[in-house]
mmCIF file with all atom_site columns, C-alpha atoms in Angstrom:
data_model
loop_
_atom_site.group_PDB
_atom_site.id
_atom_site.type_symbol
_atom_site.label_atom_id
_atom_site.label_alt_id
_atom_site.label_comp_id
_atom_site.label_asym_id
_atom_site.label_entity_id
_atom_site.label_seq_id
_atom_site.pdbx_PDB_ins_code
_atom_site.Cartn_x
_atom_site.Cartn_y
_atom_site.Cartn_z
_atom_site.occupancy
_atom_site.B_iso_or_equiv
_atom_site.pdbx_formal_charge
_atom_site.auth_seq_id
_atom_site.auth_comp_id
_atom_site.auth_asym_id
_atom_site.auth_atom_id
_atom_site.pdbx_PDB_model_num
ATOM 1   C CA . MET Z 1 1   ? 0.000   0.000   0.000   1.00 93.00 ? 54  MET Z CA 1
ATOM 2   C CA . ASP Z 1 2   ? 2.846   2.391   0.821   1.00 95.00 ? 55  ASP Z CA 1
ATOM 3   C CA . LEU Z 1 3   ? 4.407   2.212   -2.654  1.00 96.00 ? 56  LEU Z CA 1
ATOM 4   C CA . PHE Z 1 4   ? 1.008   2.567   -4.291  1.00 97.00 ? 57  PHE Z CA 1
ATOM 5   C CA . LEU Z 1 5   ? 0.192   5.705   -2.290  1.00 98.00 ? 58  LEU Z CA 1
ATOM 6   C CA . GLU Z 1 6   ? 3.651   7.166   -2.901  1.00 97.00 ? 59  GLU Z CA 1
ATOM 7   C CA . ALA Z 1 7   ? 3.072   6.753   -6.650  1.00 97.00 ? 60  ALA Z CA 1
ATOM 8   C CA . VAL Z 1 8   ? -0.327  8.471   -6.367  1.00 98.00 ? 61  VAL Z CA 1
ATOM 9   C CA . ALA Z 1 9   ? 1.183   11.309  -4.313  1.00 98.00 ? 62  ALA Z CA 1
ATOM 10  C CA . ASN Z 1 10  ? 3.961   11.710  -6.850  1.00 97.00 ? 63  ASN Z CA 1
ATOM 11  C CA . LYS Z 1 11  ? 1.361   12.132  -9.631  1.00 97.00 ? 64  LYS Z CA 1
ATOM 12  C CA . HIS Z 1 12  ? -0.998  14.319  -7.587  1.00 97.00 ? 65  HIS Z CA 1
ATOM 13  C CA . GLN Z 1 13  ? 1.138   16.351  -5.192  1.00 96.00 ? 66  GLN Z CA 1
ATOM 14  C CA . ASP Z 1 14  ? -1.317  19.143  -4.351  1.00 96.00 ? 67  ASP Z CA 1
ATOM 15  C CA . ARG Z 1 15  ? -3.241  18.050  -1.229  1.00 95.00 ? 68  ARG Z CA 1
ATOM 16  C CA . SER Z 1 16  ? -5.974  20.599  -1.952  1.00 94.00 ? 69  SER Z CA 1
ATOM 17  C CA . ARG Z 1 17  ? -6.788  18.697  -5.163  1.00 96.00 ? 70  ARG Z CA 1
ATOM 18  C CA . ILE Z 1 18  ? -7.205  15.331  -3.437  1.00 97.00 ? 71  ILE Z CA 1
ATOM 19  C CA . ALA Z 1 19  ? -10.707 14.327  -2.341  1.00 97.00 ? 72  ALA Z CA 1
ATOM 20  C CA . PHE Z 1 20  ? -11.396 11.304  -0.164  1.00 97.00 ? 73  PHE Z CA 1
ATOM 21  C CA . VAL Z 1 21  ? -14.765 9.586   -0.318  1.00 96.00 ? 74  VAL Z CA 1
ATOM 22  C CA . CYS Z 1 22  ? -14.859 7.367   2.759   1.00 97.00 ? 75  CYS Z CA 1
ATOM 23  C CA . ILE Z 1 23  ? -17.811 5.057   2.348   1.00 95.00 ? 76  ILE Z CA 1
ATOM 24  C CA . GLY Z 1 24  ? -19.588 3.282   5.162   1.00 93.00 ? 77  GLY Z CA 1
ATOM 25  C CA . SER Z 1 25  ? -21.777 3.598   8.209   1.00 93.00 ? 78  SER Z CA 1
ATOM 26  C CA . ASP Z 1 26  ? -21.150 4.261   11.873  1.00 93.00 ? 79  ASP Z CA 1
ATOM 27  C CA . ARG Z 1 27  ? -23.881 1.723   12.675  1.00 92.00 ? 80  ARG Z CA 1
ATOM 28  C CA . SER Z 1 28  ? -21.943 -1.393  11.640  1.00 91.00 ? 81  SER Z CA 1
ATOM 29  C CA . THR Z 1 29  ? -18.540 -2.283  13.041  1.00 94.00 ? 82  THR Z CA 1
ATOM 30  C CA . GLY Z 1 30  ? -17.083 -3.614  9.796   1.00 93.00 ? 83  GLY Z CA 1
ATOM 31  C CA . ASP Z 1 31  ? -18.668 -0.929  7.656   1.00 93.00 ? 84  ASP Z CA 1
ATOM 32  C CA . SER Z 1 32  ? -17.219 1.824   9.882   1.00 96.00 ? 85  SER Z CA 1
ATOM 33  C CA . PHE Z 1 33  ? -13.769 1.435   8.272   1.00 97.00 ? 86  PHE Z CA 1
ATOM 34  C CA . GLY Z 1 34  ? -14.417 4.239   5.756   1.00 97.00 ? 87  GLY Z CA 1
ATOM 35  C CA . PRO Z 1 35  ? -15.916 6.750   8.206   1.00 97.00 ? 88  PRO Z CA 1
ATOM 36  C CA . LEU Z 1 36  ? -13.157 6.040   10.744  1.00 98.00 ? 89  LEU Z CA 1
ATOM 37  C CA . ALA Z 1 37  ? -10.515 6.729   8.088   1.00 98.00 ? 90  ALA Z CA 1
ATOM 38  C CA . GLY Z 1 38  ? -12.437 9.850   7.040   1.00 98.00 ? 91  GLY Z CA 1
ATOM 39  C CA . SER Z 1 39  ? -12.529 11.180  10.599  1.00 98.00 ? 92  SER Z CA 1
ATOM 40  C CA . LEU Z 1 40  ? -8.801  10.589  10.994  1.00 98.00 ? 93  LEU Z CA 1
ATOM 41  C CA . LEU Z 1 41  ? -8.075  12.344  7.681   1.00 98.00 ? 94  LEU Z CA 1
ATOM 42  C CA . LYS Z 1 42  ? -10.201 15.342  8.734   1.00 97.00 ? 95  LYS Z CA 1
ATOM 43  C CA . ASP Z 1 43  ? -8.433  15.444  12.118  1.00 97.00 ? 96  ASP Z CA 1
ATOM 44  C CA . ARG Z 1 44  ? -5.095  15.547  10.311  1.00 97.00 ? 97  ARG Z CA 1
ATOM 45  C CA . GLY Z 1 45  ? -6.106  18.532  8.227   1.00 96.00 ? 98  GLY Z CA 1
ATOM 46  C CA . TRP Z 1 46  ? -7.058  17.063  4.863   1.00 97.00 ? 99  TRP Z CA 1
ATOM 47  C CA . PRO Z 1 47  ? -9.431  19.634  3.341   1.00 94.00 ? 100 PRO Z CA 1
ATOM 48  C CA . ASN Z 1 48  ? -11.620 17.433  1.108   1.00 95.00 ? 101 ASN Z CA 1
ATOM 49  C CA . VAL Z 1 49  ? -13.111 14.503  2.977   1.00 96.00 ? 102 VAL Z CA 1
ATOM 50  C CA . ILE Z 1 50  ? -16.605 13.124  2.488   1.00 96.00 ? 103 ILE Z CA 1
ATOM 51  C CA . GLY Z 1 51  ? -17.631 10.450  4.989   1.00 96.00 ? 104 GLY Z CA 1
ATOM 52  C CA . THR Z 1 52  ? -16.722 10.672  8.667   1.00 97.00 ? 105 THR Z CA 1
ATOM 53  C CA . LEU Z 1 53  ? -18.145 9.177   11.838  1.00 96.00 ? 106 LEU Z CA 1
ATOM 54  C CA . GLN Z 1 54  ? -20.037 12.426  12.409  1.00 95.00 ? 107 GLN Z CA 1
ATOM 55  C CA . GLN Z 1 55  ? -21.364 12.558  8.831   1.00 94.00 ? 108 GLN Z CA 1
ATOM 56  C CA . PRO Z 1 56  ? -21.117 9.088   7.262   1.00 94.00 ? 109 PRO Z CA 1
ATOM 57  C CA . CYS Z 1 57  ? -21.326 8.581   3.526   1.00 94.00 ? 110 CYS Z CA 1
ATOM 58  C CA . ASP Z 1 58  ? -23.192 5.314   3.329   1.00 86.00 ? 111 ASP Z CA 1
ATOM 59  C CA . ALA Z 1 59  ? -23.725 3.408   0.108   1.00 72.00 ? 112 ALA Z CA 1
ATOM 60  C CA . HIS Z 1 60  ? -26.899 5.388   -0.669  1.00 75.00 ? 113 HIS Z CA 1
ATOM 61  C CA . ALA Z 1 61  ? -25.112 8.764   -0.373  1.00 86.00 ? 114 ALA Z CA 1
ATOM 62  C CA . VAL Z 1 62  ? -22.206 7.915   -2.703  1.00 85.00 ? 115 VAL Z CA 1
ATOM 63  C CA . GLU Z 1 63  ? -23.868 9.186   -5.867  1.00 79.00 ? 116 GLU Z CA 1
ATOM 64  C CA . HIS Z 1 64  ? -24.771 12.501  -4.236  1.00 85.00 ? 117 HIS Z CA 1
ATOM 65  C CA . ALA Z 1 65  ? -21.273 12.785  -2.741  1.00 84.00 ? 118 ALA Z CA 1
ATOM 66  C CA . ALA Z 1 66  ? -19.668 12.401  -6.155  1.00 80.00 ? 119 ALA Z CA 1
ATOM 67  C CA . LEU Z 1 67  ? -21.586 15.440  -7.399  1.00 85.00 ? 120 LEU Z CA 1
ATOM 68  C CA . GLU Z 1 68  ? -20.155 17.599  -4.586  1.00 85.00 ? 121 GLU Z CA 1
ATOM 69  C CA . ILE Z 1 69  ? -16.532 17.048  -5.608  1.00 89.00 ? 122 ILE Z CA 1
ATOM 70  C CA . PRO Z 1 70  ? -14.954 19.660  -7.892  1.00 89.00 ? 123 PRO Z CA 1
ATOM 71  C CA . LYS Z 1 71  ? -13.935 18.189  -11.271 1.00 89.00 ? 124 LYS Z CA 1
ATOM 72  C CA . GLU Z 1 72  ? -10.313 19.263  -10.669 1.00 93.00 ? 125 GLU Z CA 1
ATOM 73  C CA . CYS Z 1 73  ? -9.981  16.903  -7.709  1.00 96.00 ? 126 CYS Z CA 1
ATOM 74  C CA . THR Z 1 74  ? -8.518  13.424  -7.805  1.00 97.00 ? 127 THR Z CA 1
ATOM 75  C CA . ILE Z 1 75  ? -10.818 11.067  -5.907  1.00 97.00 ? 128 ILE Z CA 1
ATOM 76  C CA . ILE Z 1 76  ? -9.508  8.374   -3.593  1.00 98.00 ? 129 ILE Z CA 1
ATOM 77  C CA . ALA Z 1 77  ? -12.353 6.109   -2.482  1.00 97.00 ? 130 ALA Z CA 1
ATOM 78  C CA . ILE Z 1 78  ? -12.022 4.200   0.796   1.00 97.00 ? 131 ILE Z CA 1
ATOM 79  C CA . ASP Z 1 79  ? -14.396 1.412   1.785   1.00 95.00 ? 132 ASP Z CA 1
ATOM 80  C CA . ALA Z 1 80  ? -14.580 -1.834  3.718   1.00 94.00 ? 133 ALA Z CA 1
ATOM 81  C CA . CYS Z 1 81  ? -14.817 -5.154  1.944   1.00 92.00 ? 134 CYS Z CA 1
ATOM 82  C CA . LEU Z 1 82  ? -14.993 -8.843  2.733   1.00 92.00 ? 135 LEU Z CA 1
ATOM 83  C CA . GLY Z 1 83  ? -12.389 -11.275 1.437   1.00 93.00 ? 136 GLY Z CA 1
ATOM 84  C CA . LYS Z 1 84  ? -10.465 -14.482 1.997   1.00 95.00 ? 137 LYS Z CA 1
ATOM 85  C CA . PRO Z 1 85  ? -9.660  -15.329 5.628   1.00 95.00 ? 138 PRO Z CA 1
ATOM 86  C CA . GLY Z 1 86  ? -5.930  -14.927 4.922   1.00 95.00 ? 139 GLY Z CA 1
ATOM 87  C CA . SER Z 1 87  ? -6.490  -11.383 3.636   1.00 96.00 ? 140 SER Z CA 1
ATOM 88  C CA . ILE Z 1 88  ? -8.311  -10.039 6.714   1.00 96.00 ? 141 ILE Z CA 1
ATOM 89  C CA . GLY Z 1 89  ? -6.535  -6.935  7.991   1.00 96.00 ? 142 GLY Z CA 1
ATOM 90  C CA . ARG Z 1 90  ? -5.005  -6.083  4.626   1.00 97.00 ? 143 ARG Z CA 1
ATOM 91  C CA . CYS Z 1 91  ? -5.950  -3.425  2.122   1.00 97.00 ? 144 CYS Z CA 1
ATOM 92  C CA . LEU Z 1 92  ? -6.540  -3.887  -1.578  1.00 96.00 ? 145 LEU Z CA 1
ATOM 93  C CA . VAL Z 1 93  ? -5.419  -0.842  -3.543  1.00 98.00 ? 146 VAL Z CA 1
ATOM 94  C CA . SER Z 1 94  ? -5.931  -0.087  -7.187  1.00 97.00 ? 147 SER Z CA 1
ATOM 95  C CA . GLU Z 1 95  ? -5.980  2.564   -9.824  1.00 97.00 ? 148 GLU Z CA 1
ATOM 96  C CA . GLY Z 1 96  ? -9.599  2.982   -10.738 1.00 96.00 ? 149 GLY Z CA 1
ATOM 97  C CA . PRO Z 1 97  ? -12.918 3.090   -8.941  1.00 94.00 ? 150 PRO Z CA 1
ATOM 98  C CA . LEU Z 1 98  ? -14.352 0.793   -6.324  1.00 92.00 ? 151 LEU Z CA 1
ATOM 99  C CA . GLN Z 1 99  ? -17.861 -0.587  -6.283  1.00 88.00 ? 152 GLN Z CA 1
ATOM 100 C CA . PRO Z 1 100 ? -19.580 0.316   -2.985  1.00 86.00 ? 153 PRO Z CA 1
ATOM 101 C CA . GLY Z 1 101 ? -22.111 -2.098  -1.548  1.00 75.00 ? 154 GLY Z CA 1
ATOM 102 C CA . LYS Z 1 102 ? -20.843 -5.046  -3.582  1.00 71.00 ? 155 LYS Z CA 1
ATOM 103 C CA . ALA Z 1 103 ? -20.237 -7.215  -0.483  1.00 61.00 ? 156 ALA Z CA 1
ATOM 104 C CA . ILE Z 1 104 ? -23.903 -7.094  0.436   1.00 65.00 ? 157 ILE Z CA 1
ATOM 105 C CA . GLY Z 1 105 ? -25.242 -7.406  -3.105  1.00 68.00 ? 158 GLY Z CA 1
ATOM 106 C CA . ARG Z 1 106 ? -26.107 -3.783  -3.847  1.00 74.00 ? 159 ARG Z CA 1
ATOM 107 C CA . ARG Z 1 107 ? -25.606 -2.297  -7.308  1.00 76.00 ? 160 ARG Z CA 1
ATOM 108 C CA . LEU Z 1 108 ? -24.333 1.245   -6.818  1.00 80.00 ? 161 LEU Z CA 1
ATOM 109 C CA . PRO Z 1 109 ? -22.279 3.551   -9.038  1.00 83.00 ? 162 PRO Z CA 1
ATOM 110 C CA . ALA Z 1 110 ? -18.519 3.036   -8.981  1.00 89.00 ? 163 ALA Z CA 1
ATOM 111 C CA . ILE Z 1 111 ? -16.494 5.908   -7.533  1.00 92.00 ? 164 ILE Z CA 1
ATOM 112 C CA . GLY Z 1 112 ? -12.879 6.998   -7.396  1.00 95.00 ? 165 GLY Z CA 1
ATOM 113 C CA . ASP Z 1 113 ? -9.826  7.545   -9.539  1.00 97.00 ? 166 ASP Z CA 1
ATOM 114 C CA . TYR Z 1 114 ? -8.031  5.352   -7.002  1.00 98.00 ? 167 TYR Z CA 1
ATOM 115 C CA . SER Z 1 115 ? -9.419  2.970   -4.433  1.00 97.00 ? 168 SER Z CA 1
ATOM 116 C CA . ILE Z 1 116 ? -8.515  1.483   -1.082  1.00 98.00 ? 169 ILE Z CA 1
ATOM 117 C CA . ALA Z 1 117 ? -10.616 -1.444  0.124   1.00 97.00 ? 170 ALA Z CA 1
ATOM 118 C CA . GLY Z 1 118 ? -9.948  -2.705  3.633   1.00 96.00 ? 171 GLY Z CA 1
ATOM 119 C CA . VAL Z 1 119 ? -10.612 -6.431  4.073   1.00 96.00 ? 172 VAL Z CA 1
ATOM 120 C CA . VAL Z 1 120 ? -12.331 -6.299  7.449   1.00 96.00 ? 173 VAL Z CA 1
ATOM 121 C CA . ASN Z 1 121 ? -13.700 -9.849  7.595   1.00 95.00 ? 174 ASN Z CA 1
ATOM 122 C CA . ALA Z 1 122 ? -14.180 -13.069 5.630   1.00 93.00 ? 175 ALA Z CA 1
ATOM 123 C CA . ASN Z 1 123 ? -16.576 -13.279 2.720   1.00 90.00 ? 176 ASN Z CA 1
ATOM 124 C CA . GLY Z 1 124 ? -19.415 -15.716 3.128   1.00 84.00 ? 177 GLY Z CA 1
ATOM 125 C CA . PRO Z 1 125 ? -23.095 -16.357 2.525   1.00 85.00 ? 178 PRO Z CA 1
ATOM 126 C CA . LYS Z 1 126 ? -24.145 -13.907 5.277   1.00 85.00 ? 179 LYS Z CA 1
ATOM 127 C CA . ALA Z 1 127 ? -22.152 -10.832 4.273   1.00 81.00 ? 180 ALA Z CA 1
ATOM 128 C CA . TYR Z 1 128 ? -24.249 -8.362  6.270   1.00 81.00 ? 181 TYR Z CA 1
ATOM 129 C CA . TRP Z 1 129 ? -23.795 -10.455 9.425   1.00 84.00 ? 182 TRP Z CA 1
ATOM 130 C CA . MET Z 1 130 ? -20.025 -10.648 8.808   1.00 88.00 ? 183 MET Z CA 1
ATOM 131 C CA . LEU Z 1 131 ? -19.827 -6.847  8.659   1.00 87.00 ? 184 LEU Z CA 1
ATOM 132 C CA . GLN Z 1 132 ? -21.892 -6.550  11.862  1.00 89.00 ? 185 GLN Z CA 1
ATOM 133 C CA . THR Z 1 133 ? -19.668 -8.930  13.835  1.00 88.00 ? 186 THR Z CA 1
ATOM 134 C CA . THR Z 1 134 ? -16.293 -7.569  12.756  1.00 94.00 ? 187 THR Z CA 1
ATOM 135 C CA . SER Z 1 135 ? -13.749 -6.636  15.433  1.00 94.00 ? 188 SER Z CA 1
ATOM 136 C CA . LEU Z 1 136 ? -13.785 -2.900  16.166  1.00 95.00 ? 189 LEU Z CA 1
ATOM 137 C CA . TYR Z 1 137 ? -10.141 -3.133  17.240  1.00 96.00 ? 190 TYR Z CA 1
ATOM 138 C CA . GLN Z 1 138 ? -9.208  -4.572  13.845  1.00 96.00 ? 191 GLN Z CA 1
ATOM 139 C CA . VAL Z 1 139 ? -11.141 -1.885  11.955  1.00 97.00 ? 192 VAL Z CA 1
ATOM 140 C CA . MET Z 1 140 ? -9.578  0.934   14.007  1.00 97.00 ? 193 MET Z CA 1
ATOM 141 C CA . ARG Z 1 141 ? -6.099  -0.513  13.492  1.00 98.00 ? 194 ARG Z CA 1
ATOM 142 C CA . MET Z 1 142 ? -6.670  -0.719  9.742   1.00 98.00 ? 195 MET Z CA 1
ATOM 143 C CA . ALA Z 1 143 ? -8.057  2.841   9.495   1.00 98.00 ? 196 ALA Z CA 1
ATOM 144 C CA . ASN Z 1 144 ? -5.024  4.178   11.378  1.00 98.00 ? 197 ASN Z CA 1
ATOM 145 C CA . GLU Z 1 145 ? -2.695  2.201   9.113   1.00 98.00 ? 198 GLU Z CA 1
ATOM 146 C CA . VAL Z 1 146 ? -4.304  3.611   5.949   1.00 98.00 ? 199 VAL Z CA 1
ATOM 147 C CA . VAL Z 1 147 ? -4.255  7.205   7.193   1.00 98.00 ? 200 VAL Z CA 1
ATOM 148 C CA . ASN Z 1 148 ? -0.639  6.894   8.360   1.00 98.00 ? 201 ASN Z CA 1
ATOM 149 C CA . ALA Z 1 149 ? 0.303   5.598   4.902   1.00 98.00 ? 202 ALA Z CA 1
ATOM 150 C CA . ILE Z 1 150 ? -1.542  8.501   3.234   1.00 98.00 ? 203 ILE Z CA 1
ATOM 151 C CA . GLU Z 1 151 ? 0.193   11.009  5.504   1.00 97.00 ? 204 GLU Z CA 1
ATOM 152 C CA . ALA Z 1 152 ? 3.613   9.451   4.806   1.00 97.00 ? 205 ALA Z CA 1
ATOM 153 C CA . ALA Z 1 153 ? 3.019   9.446   1.041   1.00 97.00 ? 206 ALA Z CA 1
ATOM 154 C CA . TRP Z 1 154 ? 2.201   13.170  0.935   1.00 97.00 ? 207 TRP Z CA 1
ATOM 155 C CA . SER Z 1 155 ? 4.643   14.226  3.683   1.00 95.00 ? 208 SER Z CA 1
ATOM 156 C CA . SER Z 1 156 ? 7.157   15.682  1.247   1.00 88.00 ? 209 SER Z CA 1
ATOM 157 C CA . TYR Z 1 157 ? 4.411   17.654  -0.551  1.00 86.00 ? 210 TYR Z CA 1
ATOM 158 C CA . ILE Z 1 158 ? 2.972   19.511  2.439   1.00 73.00 ? 211 ILE Z CA 1
ATOM 159 C CA . ASP Z 1 159 ? 1.692   22.947  1.488   1.00 58.00 ? 212 ASP Z CA 1
ATOM 160 C CA . ASP Z 1 160 ? 1.465   25.789  3.930   1.00 46.00 ? 213 ASP Z CA 1
ATOM 161 C CA . ALA Z 1 161 ? -2.075  26.642  5.020   1.00 42.00 ? 214 ALA Z CA 1
ATOM 162 C CA . THR Z 1 162 ? -2.273  29.663  2.701   1.00 36.00 ? 215 THR Z CA 1
ATOM 163 C CA . SER Z 1 163 ? -1.858  27.590  -0.451  1.00 47.00 ? 216 SER Z CA 1
ATOM 164 C CA . VAL Z 1 164 ? -5.154  25.675  -0.082  1.00 51.00 ? 217 VAL Z CA 1
ATOM 165 C CA . ASN Z 1 165 ? -7.512  26.776  -2.809  1.00 54.00 ? 218 ASN Z CA 1
ATOM 166 C CA . PRO Z 1 166 ? -10.954 27.409  -1.207  1.00 54.00 ? 219 PRO Z CA 1
ATOM 167 C CA . GLU Z 1 167 ? -12.645 26.960  -4.611  1.00 58.00 ? 220 GLU Z CA 1
ATOM 168 C CA . LEU Z 1 168 ? -11.570 23.308  -4.577  1.00 61.00 ? 221 LEU Z CA 1
ATOM 169 C CA . GLN Z 1 169 ? -12.894 22.551  -1.130  1.00 62.00 ? 222 GLN Z CA 1
ATOM 170 C CA . ILE Z 1 170 ? -15.913 20.323  -0.853  1.00 65.00 ? 223 ILE Z CA 1
ATOM 171 C CA . PRO Z 1 171 ? -18.870 22.029  0.831   1.00 57.00 ? 224 PRO Z CA 1
ATOM 172 C CA . VAL Z 1 172 ? -19.930 20.523  4.147   1.00 52.00 ? 225 VAL Z CA 1
ATOM 173 C CA . LEU Z 1 173 ? -23.010 18.360  3.581   1.00 50.00 ? 226 LEU Z CA 1
#
């Protein structure tokens, strides 16, 4: 994940032109991965974050959220996913969008120029139940790991506070 994020930061150095869409709900332990990461990003001063514990961006709000992001921004989507038991605790990163709600069988619009999917639990026939019974400790550890990697990737491109372009900031929903 570190090398992937460093490559993204190298391509898109201006933090004010990065938008994070952190998908999930604060009402499900496993699904809180995105909002936890979003809250941590906000706390660390990232200007364009949609989806926090205070204001989650659940699967239904993704389409609306995408409309709020200025076209000049590069979107990094962050969401929880289910996977193989050996992958639990790892993140799947890719260039291109992610498909929110896929784990529970929802068909929602893809979002993101880049995506980070945290494997919070094992995939199985009862996906919703797996998300509900996921370890909060594991999800918090993963969210911290992702945000630390994002911070490290952009650490050499830190702008001073006066260089943030207010026209590129996402309005508070």
